[in-house]
Short mmCIF file of C-alpha atoms in Angstrom, two decimals:
data_model
loop_
_atom_site.label_atom_id
_atom_site.label_comp_id
_atom_site.label_asym_id
_atom_site.label_seq_id
_atom_site.Cartn_x
_atom_site.Cartn_y
_atom_site.Cartn_z
CA PHE A 19 -72.79 67.78 -4.15
CA GLN A 20 -75.30 65.56 -5.61
CA PHE A 21 -77.50 68.37 -7.10
CA LEU A 22 -74.11 70.32 -7.88
CA PRO A 23 -73.49 71.14 -11.12
CA GLU A 24 -69.91 72.20 -13.17
CA ILE A 25 -69.38 76.06 -12.84
CA ARG A 26 -66.94 77.89 -15.55
CA ASN A 27 -65.06 81.03 -15.80
CA THR A 28 -66.35 83.02 -12.81
CA GLY A 29 -63.97 85.26 -12.13
CA PHE A 30 -62.49 83.91 -9.14
CA TYR A 31 -62.14 79.74 -9.20
CA ASN A 32 -64.02 77.24 -11.07
CA TRP A 33 -65.64 74.55 -9.82
CA SER A 34 -65.88 71.19 -11.17
CA PHE A 35 -68.75 68.13 -9.48
CA THR A 36 -68.91 65.65 -11.97
CA ARG A 37 -68.36 62.88 -10.28
CA PHE A 38 -70.30 63.76 -7.14
CA PRO A 39 -71.40 61.40 -5.21
CA TRP A 40 -68.95 59.18 -6.14
CA PHE A 41 -69.67 55.47 -5.83
CA ALA A 42 -67.87 52.47 -6.89
CA LYS A 43 -68.64 48.77 -6.94
CA ALA A 44 -66.61 45.74 -7.73
CA PRO A 45 -67.59 42.03 -6.39
CA GLU A 46 -66.34 39.43 -8.25
CA TYR A 47 -67.14 35.30 -6.84
CA GLN A 48 -64.58 33.19 -8.36
CA TRP A 49 -65.25 28.82 -8.17
CA ALA A 50 -62.10 26.48 -9.52
CA SER A 51 -62.01 22.95 -8.52
CA THR A 52 -58.88 20.63 -9.90
CA TRP A 53 -58.29 16.59 -9.94
CA SER A 54 -55.82 14.95 -10.60
CA TRP A 55 -54.50 10.87 -11.28
CA LEU A 56 -51.98 9.07 -10.49
CA LYS A 57 -51.26 5.99 -13.35
CA GLY A 58 -47.44 4.62 -13.67
CA THR A 59 -44.86 7.94 -14.97
CA HIS A 60 -48.47 9.64 -15.36
CA VAL A 61 -49.68 12.52 -13.42
CA VAL A 62 -52.86 13.68 -15.26
CA LYS A 63 -54.93 16.87 -14.31
CA ALA A 64 -58.18 18.28 -14.93
CA GLY A 65 -59.69 21.81 -13.34
CA VAL A 66 -62.65 23.98 -13.86
CA GLN A 67 -62.76 28.02 -13.26
CA VAL A 68 -65.46 30.48 -13.24
CA ILE A 69 -65.34 33.91 -12.86
CA VAL A 70 -68.00 36.48 -12.08
CA ASN A 71 -67.13 39.86 -12.04
CA LYS A 72 -69.03 42.83 -11.97
CA LYS A 73 -68.61 46.89 -11.72
CA ASN A 74 -71.11 49.32 -10.84
CA GLU A 75 -69.87 52.66 -10.95
CA TRP A 76 -70.89 56.24 -11.69
CA ASP A 77 -68.19 57.39 -14.05
CA ASN A 78 -67.13 61.56 -14.98
CA ASN A 79 -70.07 63.59 -17.17
CA ASN A 80 -71.88 66.43 -17.12
CA SER A 81 -75.56 65.82 -16.17
CA LYS A 82 -75.95 68.24 -13.53
CA GLY A 83 -74.83 70.54 -16.35
CA VAL A 84 -72.43 73.04 -17.43
CA PHE A 85 -72.56 76.73 -16.57
CA ASP A 86 -70.19 79.61 -18.48
CA PHE A 87 -69.90 82.43 -17.46
CA GLY A 88 -67.20 83.98 -19.96
CA VAL A 89 -67.63 87.73 -21.20
CA ASN A 90 -68.79 87.24 -25.15
CA THR A 91 -70.14 90.69 -26.23
CA ALA A 92 -72.07 89.43 -28.91
CA SER A 93 -74.69 88.38 -26.08
CA PRO A 94 -77.84 90.69 -25.36
CA PHE A 95 -77.53 89.32 -21.55
CA ASP A 96 -73.40 89.65 -21.28
CA THR A 97 -72.15 92.02 -18.94
CA GLY A 98 -68.25 92.46 -19.37
CA TYR A 99 -67.57 91.52 -16.79
CA ASN A 100 -67.48 87.43 -15.71
CA GLN A 101 -68.25 87.75 -11.74
CA ALA A 102 -70.96 90.27 -12.98
CA ASN A 103 -71.96 87.62 -14.89
CA MET A 104 -72.03 85.34 -12.74
CA LEU A 105 -74.33 87.25 -10.13
CA THR A 106 -77.20 88.27 -13.06
CA GLY A 107 -77.12 85.19 -14.75
CA ALA A 108 -75.93 86.17 -18.29
CA ILE A 109 -74.62 82.67 -19.87
CA ASN A 110 -71.90 82.46 -22.11
CA GLN A 111 -72.94 78.46 -22.54
CA PHE A 112 -74.59 75.83 -21.01
CA LEU A 113 -73.63 71.99 -21.22
CA GLN A 114 -75.37 68.87 -20.58
CA THR A 115 -76.16 65.58 -21.25
CA GLY A 116 -79.21 63.84 -20.14
CA ASN A 117 -77.95 60.67 -18.38
CA ALA A 118 -76.31 59.64 -15.69
CA ALA A 119 -72.81 57.93 -17.28
CA VAL A 120 -73.69 54.91 -15.14
CA LYS A 121 -71.65 51.08 -16.08
CA TYR A 122 -73.19 47.91 -14.71
CA SER A 123 -70.82 46.32 -15.87
CA MET A 124 -70.11 42.02 -16.26
CA TYR A 125 -68.21 39.28 -17.79
CA GLN A 126 -68.52 35.43 -16.68
CA ASP A 127 -65.86 33.26 -18.05
CA VAL A 128 -65.73 29.57 -17.66
CA HIS A 129 -62.17 28.15 -17.96
CA PHE A 130 -61.10 24.52 -18.32
CA PHE A 131 -57.69 22.58 -18.66
CA LEU A 132 -56.19 18.96 -19.33
CA GLN A 133 -52.36 18.14 -18.70
CA ASP A 134 -50.86 15.47 -18.19
CA THR A 135 -47.30 15.25 -16.41
CA TRP A 136 -45.38 12.29 -17.75
CA LYS A 137 -41.61 10.57 -16.91
CA ILE A 138 -41.04 9.26 -19.61
CA MET A 139 -37.89 8.66 -18.58
CA PRO A 140 -35.51 8.51 -15.65
CA LYS A 141 -33.69 11.72 -17.20
CA LEU A 142 -36.39 13.44 -18.98
CA THR A 143 -41.19 14.53 -18.15
CA LEU A 144 -42.59 16.08 -20.27
CA ASP A 145 -45.58 18.09 -19.48
CA TYR A 146 -48.48 18.68 -22.44
CA GLY A 147 -52.38 19.46 -21.92
CA VAL A 148 -54.72 21.49 -23.07
CA ARG A 149 -57.25 24.46 -21.54
CA PHE A 150 -60.40 25.71 -22.56
CA TYR A 151 -61.73 29.12 -22.74
CA HIS A 152 -65.31 30.55 -22.46
CA VAL A 153 -64.95 33.87 -22.44
CA PRO A 154 -68.10 36.22 -23.67
CA GLY A 155 -67.39 39.95 -24.35
CA GLU A 156 -67.82 42.69 -20.90
CA ARG A 157 -71.29 44.27 -21.17
CA ASP A 158 -73.15 46.42 -19.62
CA THR A 159 -76.61 44.23 -17.79
CA ARG A 160 -78.79 47.57 -17.35
CA PRO A 161 -78.72 49.45 -20.91
CA ASP A 162 -82.00 51.18 -19.63
CA ILE A 163 -79.44 53.03 -17.47
CA THR A 164 -76.52 53.42 -19.17
CA LYS A 165 -77.49 54.82 -22.31
CA ASP A 166 -74.79 52.27 -24.16
CA ALA A 167 -74.05 52.26 -27.99
CA ALA A 168 -72.10 52.70 -30.57
CA PHE A 169 -71.25 53.23 -34.54
CA ASN A 170 -70.41 51.14 -37.48
CA ALA A 171 -68.99 52.14 -40.25
CA GLY A 172 -71.27 49.31 -41.94
CA LEU A 173 -74.72 51.00 -41.20
CA TRP A 174 -74.20 55.18 -41.77
CA ASP A 175 -75.27 56.38 -44.64
CA PRO A 176 -74.18 59.17 -46.60
CA LYS A 177 -77.68 60.17 -47.60
CA LYS A 178 -78.12 61.00 -43.91
CA ALA A 179 -75.04 63.07 -43.44
CA PRO A 180 -76.21 66.49 -41.84
CA ARG A 181 -75.09 70.43 -43.05
CA PHE A 182 -72.96 72.05 -41.14
CA TYR A 183 -73.69 76.62 -41.19
CA ILE A 184 -70.43 78.26 -42.67
CA PRO A 185 -69.64 81.33 -43.65
CA ASP A 186 -71.28 83.19 -46.31
CA PRO A 187 -69.01 83.67 -49.44
CA THR A 188 -70.85 87.59 -50.03
CA ASN A 189 -70.86 88.83 -46.22
CA THR A 190 -68.09 86.72 -44.38
CA LYS A 191 -69.55 88.56 -41.01
CA GLN A 192 -72.81 85.49 -40.97
CA LEU A 193 -73.84 82.72 -41.29
CA ILE A 194 -75.59 80.75 -44.32
CA ASP A 195 -77.09 76.78 -44.56
CA PRO A 196 -75.77 75.94 -47.45
CA ALA A 197 -79.23 74.61 -48.49
CA ASN A 198 -80.83 78.00 -48.16
CA PRO A 199 -77.57 80.15 -48.93
CA GLY A 200 -80.89 83.14 -49.35
CA SER A 201 -81.39 83.40 -45.78
CA PRO A 202 -78.48 83.95 -43.61
CA LEU A 203 -78.49 83.49 -39.80
CA PRO A 204 -78.02 86.80 -37.89
CA ALA A 205 -74.44 88.05 -37.40
CA SER A 206 -74.96 88.06 -33.17
CA VAL A 207 -75.23 84.34 -33.69
CA PHE A 208 -72.20 83.70 -35.64
CA ASN A 209 -69.46 83.22 -33.21
CA ALA A 210 -72.00 80.18 -31.49
CA LEU A 211 -72.94 78.39 -34.40
CA LEU A 212 -70.32 78.63 -37.15
CA TYR A 213 -69.44 75.02 -38.42
CA SER A 214 -72.39 73.50 -36.31
CA ILE A 215 -74.81 71.44 -37.35
CA VAL A 216 -77.81 72.77 -39.19
CA PRO A 217 -80.93 71.34 -36.93
CA GLY A 218 -82.70 68.86 -39.41
CA SER A 219 -80.49 68.43 -42.02
CA GLY A 220 -79.35 64.87 -41.25
CA ASP A 221 -79.05 62.10 -38.92
CA VAL A 222 -76.94 62.49 -36.00
CA MET A 223 -76.96 59.35 -34.71
CA ASN A 224 -76.41 57.98 -38.52
CA GLY A 225 -74.94 54.75 -38.65
CA VAL A 226 -75.08 54.01 -34.25
CA VAL A 227 -76.70 51.54 -32.75
CA ALA A 228 -78.02 50.51 -29.28
CA LEU A 229 -76.05 47.62 -27.98
CA ASN A 230 -79.45 46.48 -25.89
CA GLY A 231 -77.17 44.52 -23.27
CA LYS A 232 -74.44 42.52 -25.88
CA SER A 233 -70.17 43.61 -25.67
CA GLY A 234 -69.24 46.51 -27.81
CA LEU A 235 -66.53 44.65 -29.20
CA GLY A 236 -68.31 41.58 -29.99
CA ASP A 237 -68.18 38.12 -28.13
CA PRO A 238 -65.50 35.49 -29.55
CA GLY A 239 -65.64 32.25 -30.31
CA PHE A 240 -67.76 29.97 -28.05
CA PHE A 241 -64.65 28.18 -26.89
CA LEU A 242 -61.17 29.01 -27.02
CA LEU A 243 -58.22 26.50 -27.20
CA GLY A 244 -54.63 27.49 -25.74
CA PRO A 245 -52.51 24.52 -26.19
CA ARG A 246 -49.10 24.20 -23.80
CA GLY A 247 -46.46 22.08 -23.13
CA GLY A 248 -43.06 21.64 -21.39
CA PHE A 249 -39.98 19.20 -21.31
CA ALA A 250 -37.46 19.35 -18.57
CA TRP A 251 -34.35 16.77 -19.73
CA GLN A 252 -31.05 15.73 -17.43
CA ALA A 253 -29.13 15.63 -20.65
CA LEU A 254 -25.72 15.70 -17.95
CA ASN A 255 -24.96 14.85 -14.77
CA LYS A 256 -24.86 18.50 -13.87
CA THR A 257 -26.96 19.73 -16.21
CA VAL A 258 -30.91 20.13 -17.14
CA VAL A 259 -31.91 21.67 -20.19
CA ARG A 260 -36.06 22.91 -19.86
CA GLY A 261 -38.43 23.98 -22.08
CA GLY A 262 -42.41 25.59 -22.49
CA PHE A 263 -44.20 26.88 -24.55
CA GLY A 264 -48.29 28.28 -23.70
CA ILE A 265 -51.41 29.82 -25.47
CA SER A 266 -53.39 31.66 -23.60
CA TYR A 267 -56.29 34.14 -23.88
CA GLY A 268 -56.96 37.85 -22.25
CA ARG A 269 -59.95 40.71 -21.97
CA PRO A 270 -59.78 44.22 -23.15
CA SER A 271 -59.38 46.90 -20.09
CA ILE A 272 -62.86 48.15 -18.89
CA THR A 273 -62.59 51.26 -20.44
CA GLN A 274 -62.19 49.55 -24.00
CA ALA A 275 -64.90 47.58 -23.35
CA ILE A 276 -67.36 49.60 -21.74
CA ASN A 277 -66.24 53.34 -21.36
CA ILE A 278 -66.39 54.40 -24.66
CA PHE A 279 -69.81 53.17 -25.06
CA GLU A 280 -71.64 54.88 -22.17
CA ASN A 281 -74.50 57.49 -22.76
CA GLY A 282 -74.45 56.88 -26.84
CA LEU A 283 -78.12 57.09 -26.58
CA ALA A 284 -78.12 59.95 -23.74
CA GLU A 285 -79.58 63.28 -25.46
CA GLN A 286 -77.24 66.57 -25.45
CA ILE A 287 -77.35 70.14 -25.35
CA ASP A 288 -74.79 73.09 -25.50
CA TYR A 289 -77.08 76.44 -25.38
CA ARG A 290 -75.53 79.56 -25.99
CA MET A 291 -75.35 83.62 -25.11
CA THR A 292 -78.69 82.97 -22.30
CA SER A 293 -79.36 83.68 -19.24
CA PHE A 294 -81.03 81.80 -16.04
CA THR A 295 -84.70 83.01 -16.73
CA THR A 296 -84.41 82.83 -20.58
CA LEU A 297 -82.15 79.24 -20.53
CA LYS A 298 -85.38 76.78 -19.97
CA THR A 299 -86.46 78.72 -23.80
CA SER A 300 -82.72 79.41 -25.04
CA THR A 301 -83.27 79.78 -29.03
CA VAL A 302 -79.63 79.42 -29.84
CA ARG A 303 -78.80 75.85 -29.66
CA ARG A 304 -75.51 74.64 -31.02
CA ILE A 305 -75.53 71.16 -32.32
CA SER A 306 -72.06 70.07 -32.33
CA PRO A 307 -70.79 66.08 -33.52
CA ARG A 308 -70.88 63.66 -31.32
CA ASP A 309 -68.15 60.98 -30.00
CA PHE A 310 -68.90 56.87 -29.87
CA GLY A 311 -67.18 53.76 -29.44
CA ALA A 312 -66.99 52.45 -32.86
CA SER A 313 -67.56 48.15 -33.35
CA ASP A 314 -66.19 46.31 -35.56
CA PRO A 315 -68.55 43.34 -36.16
CA SER A 316 -65.82 41.30 -38.69
CA THR A 317 -63.13 41.83 -36.03
CA LYS A 318 -63.66 39.70 -32.68
CA GLN A 319 -60.64 37.85 -31.65
CA PRO A 320 -60.00 38.47 -28.11
CA PRO A 321 -55.89 39.07 -26.98
CA ARG A 322 -54.05 36.47 -27.61
CA VAL A 323 -50.94 35.89 -26.21
CA TYR A 324 -47.80 33.14 -26.85
CA ASP A 325 -45.22 32.30 -24.39
CA ILE A 326 -42.15 29.92 -25.19
CA SER A 327 -39.17 29.62 -22.75
CA LEU A 328 -35.69 27.47 -22.99
CA SER A 329 -32.70 26.95 -20.07
CA VAL A 330 -30.09 25.44 -19.28
CA GLN A 331 -29.26 25.44 -15.84
CA ARG A 332 -25.62 23.36 -14.51
CA ASP A 333 -24.44 23.22 -11.21
CA LEU A 334 -21.12 24.65 -10.98
CA PRO A 335 -17.87 23.88 -7.62
CA GLY A 336 -19.39 25.31 -4.19
CA GLY A 337 -22.97 24.61 -4.70
CA TRP A 338 -23.14 27.53 -7.45
CA LEU A 339 -25.90 27.71 -9.51
CA VAL A 340 -25.59 29.58 -13.49
CA ASP A 341 -28.84 29.23 -15.51
CA VAL A 342 -28.70 30.55 -18.73
CA GLY A 343 -32.22 31.31 -20.49
CA TYR A 344 -33.94 32.86 -23.62
CA VAL A 345 -37.80 34.05 -22.92
CA GLY A 346 -40.83 34.94 -25.54
CA ASN A 347 -43.59 36.81 -25.34
CA LEU A 348 -45.97 37.23 -28.63
CA GLN A 349 -48.71 39.03 -28.38
CA GLN A 350 -51.58 39.44 -30.75
CA HIS A 351 -55.23 40.48 -30.90
CA GLN A 352 -54.22 43.51 -28.41
CA TYR A 353 -56.50 46.25 -27.52
CA ILE A 354 -55.64 49.81 -29.26
CA GLN A 355 -57.55 53.12 -29.63
CA PHE A 356 -57.40 55.14 -32.46
CA ASN A 357 -59.51 57.37 -34.22
CA LEU A 358 -62.30 55.85 -36.84
CA ASN A 359 -62.99 59.45 -38.51
CA ALA A 360 -59.65 61.30 -38.19
CA ILE A 361 -58.81 63.26 -41.99
CA PRO A 362 -57.27 61.95 -44.31
CA PRO A 363 -53.86 62.45 -45.37
CA GLY A 364 -54.27 65.48 -47.49
CA VAL A 365 -57.52 66.60 -47.18
CA SER A 366 -56.57 69.61 -45.63
CA HIS A 367 -54.85 71.10 -48.82
CA LEU A 368 -57.96 71.05 -51.17
CA ALA A 369 -59.40 73.53 -51.48
CA GLN A 370 -63.37 72.82 -51.00
CA PHE A 371 -61.89 73.10 -47.01
CA VAL A 372 -60.13 76.69 -47.11
CA ASP A 373 -61.69 78.79 -44.85
CA SER A 374 -61.36 82.38 -47.11
CA ARG A 375 -61.60 84.03 -43.82
CA ILE A 376 -58.23 82.73 -42.01
CA ALA A 377 -55.22 84.29 -43.78
CA GLY A 378 -53.24 81.11 -43.06
CA ASN A 379 -49.18 81.26 -42.14
CA ASN A 380 -46.20 80.63 -44.16
CA PHE A 381 -42.48 80.00 -42.58
CA ALA A 382 -42.49 83.80 -42.17
CA GLY A 383 -45.49 83.92 -39.48
CA THR A 384 -48.96 85.08 -40.50
CA VAL A 385 -49.80 85.97 -44.65
CA THR A 386 -49.89 89.83 -44.46
CA ALA A 387 -49.52 92.40 -47.59
CA SER A 388 -45.74 92.16 -47.06
CA ASN A 389 -45.72 88.56 -46.36
CA PRO A 390 -47.19 86.47 -49.16
CA GLY A 391 -48.03 83.07 -50.16
CA PRO A 392 -49.73 81.01 -47.08
CA LEU A 393 -48.94 77.39 -46.77
CA PRO A 394 -51.83 74.33 -47.61
CA GLY A 395 -53.69 73.34 -44.93
CA THR A 396 -53.24 76.63 -42.53
CA ARG A 397 -56.48 78.09 -43.71
CA ASN A 398 -58.37 75.45 -43.19
CA VAL A 399 -62.39 75.12 -42.30
CA ASP A 400 -63.41 73.02 -39.45
CA SER A 401 -62.59 69.37 -38.34
CA ASN A 402 -65.81 68.60 -38.64
CA LEU A 403 -66.20 69.61 -42.34
CA MET A 404 -62.98 67.82 -43.87
CA ARG A 405 -64.10 63.69 -41.36
CA PRO A 406 -64.77 60.79 -43.99
CA TYR A 407 -68.21 60.47 -41.79
CA LEU A 408 -70.02 63.38 -42.17
CA GLY A 409 -71.45 64.63 -39.42
CA MET A 410 -70.02 62.97 -36.58
CA GLY A 411 -66.95 63.21 -34.43
CA ALA A 412 -64.08 61.33 -33.10
CA LEU A 413 -65.48 57.67 -33.79
CA ASN A 414 -52.96 47.26 -31.88
CA LYS A 415 -49.52 44.11 -31.56
CA LYS A 416 -46.39 43.94 -29.00
CA GLY A 417 -44.72 41.54 -27.83
CA TYR A 418 -40.86 41.16 -26.11
CA TRP A 419 -38.00 38.68 -26.62
CA THR A 420 -35.36 38.46 -23.47
CA LEU A 421 -32.28 36.70 -22.12
CA ILE A 422 -31.73 35.84 -18.96
CA ILE A 423 -28.81 34.87 -17.45
CA MET A 424 -28.44 34.32 -13.45
CA ILE A 425 -25.90 33.09 -11.08
CA LEU A 426 -26.60 31.93 -7.64
CA LYS A 427 -24.90 30.70 -4.47
CA LYS A 428 -27.13 27.01 -2.91
#
């Protein structure tokens, strides 16, 4: 299975071996120590914890190639049948990434805490302390293998944006490079190269930078402070009031921190209308905008969680205990994934993004002579031509508040 490609549109069954051989190794090493000191009405505790987490894993990828034997009458090798195309080696499309998607990720945490439990009086106890966090961003340790990279909007240069092949206004069955309208492409490559990038017309890696062993999401401050505190107060003979608060920090998932940046520097090929014998010398190559994980150097805040609680416990006759509490959890800087290069609202209605070949639609259906009037946005060119960062492809606060009521029998 190590060398088997993915096979599509055979007329029988599609085969996919994109994660063979499957491999994952994820060791984690922890060391922790806690010290306690009793002095009068105080119990002072201090501690340290060190965590080293690693993961080496093969992810889904098409580095072994993807063969598509779909029918394409424009191809000189096409037989008109999927099965015959597979048997004769007539390839409609061949995809391949020049590097296997693999991760060698690691993060290292160091936590230190100091806490005091102080019995101020027989009916009142206070807990207070602080936890220090040193949590550098998760990163790949073998960038020579993982080839991770990120898109930085601040480095994107509009002057380096590529051009796209578009339909010739004088003959909508053939394509032109807008900079060279007098040299149209053959009609046979129309579907294969429609709205693809003109080779050499710009930088397809515009704004993309190698991570070189750094975190794609950046590193937070060297030390983060997490104060916390609480109290227990016997307000009445059989009634105790408890409360507390704390601030803690977390990490983004490995998908958010590592996966979206994998293989950003790897070459990708997309050959059309070729065959087994001509694959290495294929002349019809489609260049499409690529998707990247985006990095924003200005935001390096780690996920932060605020917890508060307040409860009242009361002993009842017959051995019953009632506990009424209010628990709050507020989260900030939680990671979400969104498309930095999404089409801005209203852009699809602009005249320069209308494809004159498309009839469009309205509420009655497809526009025809008897049903005129297409709705705005139903005759658009390819979405990649409308994105803010031309030449690039697709580049969160939550919480809860809860009332808790428990009745227990002792």
